[in-house]
């Protein structure tokens, strides 16, 4: 057992809507003490900056390249994260001296696991300078150096939480993070980990809604609730080689695209994509070592009642229950940011962040780069 440290985790996901932040007291192993959390949304101008960055990043061939205005986008992203940390500390009566380390995810702008290339913009040294706190960043790269997919990284944190899953929930249980891209973590009886991206999460719905209405997402699933599932569209997505390949692989934003404008109505498109989220999770879960009894859902998708309803209905046919993380005593909104705090402490201790069963890495490896104040 190592020293318990106070860490802040920062996460900006594929939905690119804002920064999740959470405080955790942990030794990077079994001790997990949850602190406050928060969310700092990006304004429209910053969202447009990240959208442009995705296009610019397509030309990257080496992960240290910052073509055109991508370097300025990285600076803006880092300063936005620094501002969120300062606001968070002030809001909770804390100072930089109270925090040992920040786990900084940055913003993924390119992820090509088949080419061993992943790029998260975010300047760790600048964040350390701005906040006065040591920063661990760039946590995916070392996994790829050792043959991994670079994702998902959260399973080791899910395993720590699974040890405290309330006894009323049947096992085996799987943690499902429904962010822009969904991923799942299976924890076996002996602690065996299996994890992989399971398919599109909120990403396609967000893109569909924004293209038609200008809004960032389908708040409360209101649009999807007025629509109907289009089976032929679901089938088209489920025929993707991603779901039939013998090897599970991590996803990039561009691996799945929303329907073309005019292909279906706004409402039917949203409902179909909500249904697809659940169908993709269940299809991917069929590759796990045994059948799942309980799905514990975290991430933004758990707040969309249509996604949860569609997922629950489909899972029930397979004899499984779907619950939100809060029903198990966890904070589903903060979990991903908490994971980055947990990973930062593991990185400081040189403990593994990824395993053969989670990313396909050749052996358990640590990762991350430390930027000291």
mmCIF file of C-alpha atoms in Angstrom, residues 2-8 24 26-29 99-104 133-137 139 339-353 365-373:
data_model
loop_
_atom_site.group_PDB
_atom_site.id
_atom_site.type_symbol
_atom_site.label_atom_id
_atom_site.label_comp_id
_atom_site.label_asym_id
_atom_site.label_seq_id
_atom_site.Cartn_x
_atom_site.Cartn_y
_atom_site.Cartn_z
ATOM 1 C CA UNK A 2 1.382 3.369 -0.985
ATOM 2 C CA UNK A 3 0.958 6.902 0.260
ATOM 3 C CA UNK A 4 -2.540 8.347 -0.098
ATOM 4 C CA UNK A 5 -2.434 11.450 -2.261
ATOM 5 C CA UNK A 6 -4.916 14.141 -3.157
ATOM 6 C CA UNK A 7 -5.398 14.304 -6.896
ATOM 7 C CA UNK A 8 -7.549 16.220 -9.351
ATOM 8 C CA UNK A 24 -9.943 12.000 -5.274
ATOM 9 C CA UNK A 26 -6.237 7.598 -3.285
ATOM 10 C CA UNK A 27 -3.155 5.419 -3.112
ATOM 11 C CA UNK A 28 -3.739 4.361 -6.727
ATOM 12 C CA UNK A 29 -4.746 0.909 -5.554
ATOM 13 C CA UNK A 99 -3.351 19.098 -4.242
ATOM 14 C CA UNK A 100 -0.511 16.666 -4.953
ATOM 15 C CA UNK A 101 -1.084 16.077 -8.643
ATOM 16 C CA UNK A 102 -3.419 16.726 -11.589
ATOM 17 C CA UNK A 103 -4.290 13.956 -14.037
ATOM 18 C CA UNK A 104 -4.731 15.753 -17.372
ATOM 19 C CA UNK A 133 0.404 21.887 -9.277
ATOM 20 C CA UNK A 134 2.379 18.943 -10.694
ATOM 21 C CA UNK A 135 0.671 17.438 -13.744
ATOM 22 C CA UNK A 136 0.672 13.922 -15.209
ATOM 23 C CA UNK A 137 -0.388 13.990 -18.856
ATOM 24 C CA UNK A 139 -1.089 8.786 -20.492
ATOM 25 C CA UNK A 339 -10.328 7.841 -13.101
ATOM 26 C CA UNK A 340 -7.835 10.345 -14.446
ATOM 27 C CA UNK A 341 -6.956 11.406 -10.893
ATOM 28 C CA UNK A 342 -6.538 7.734 -9.945
ATOM 29 C CA UNK A 343 -4.368 7.049 -13.016
ATOM 30 C CA UNK A 344 -2.163 10.045 -12.223
ATOM 31 C CA UNK A 345 -1.363 8.612 -8.792
ATOM 32 C CA UNK A 346 -0.673 5.196 -10.308
ATOM 33 C CA UNK A 347 1.647 6.862 -12.808
ATOM 34 C CA UNK A 348 3.553 8.603 -10.005
ATOM 35 C CA UNK A 349 4.042 5.216 -8.361
ATOM 36 C CA UNK A 350 5.039 3.465 -11.599
ATOM 37 C CA UNK A 351 2.028 1.135 -11.380
ATOM 38 C CA UNK A 352 0.409 -0.293 -14.538
ATOM 39 C CA UNK A 353 -2.273 1.782 -16.231
ATOM 40 C CA UNK A 365 2.595 -1.092 -18.467
ATOM 41 C CA UNK A 366 2.549 2.268 -16.737
ATOM 42 C CA UNK A 367 2.396 5.533 -18.609
ATOM 43 C CA UNK A 368 2.143 9.294 -18.411
ATOM 44 C CA UNK A 369 4.594 12.182 -18.432
ATOM 45 C CA UNK A 370 5.199 14.204 -15.261
ATOM 46 C CA UNK A 371 5.419 17.992 -15.511
ATOM 47 C CA UNK A 372 6.651 19.450 -12.231
ATOM 48 C CA UNK A 373 5.995 22.967 -11.018
#
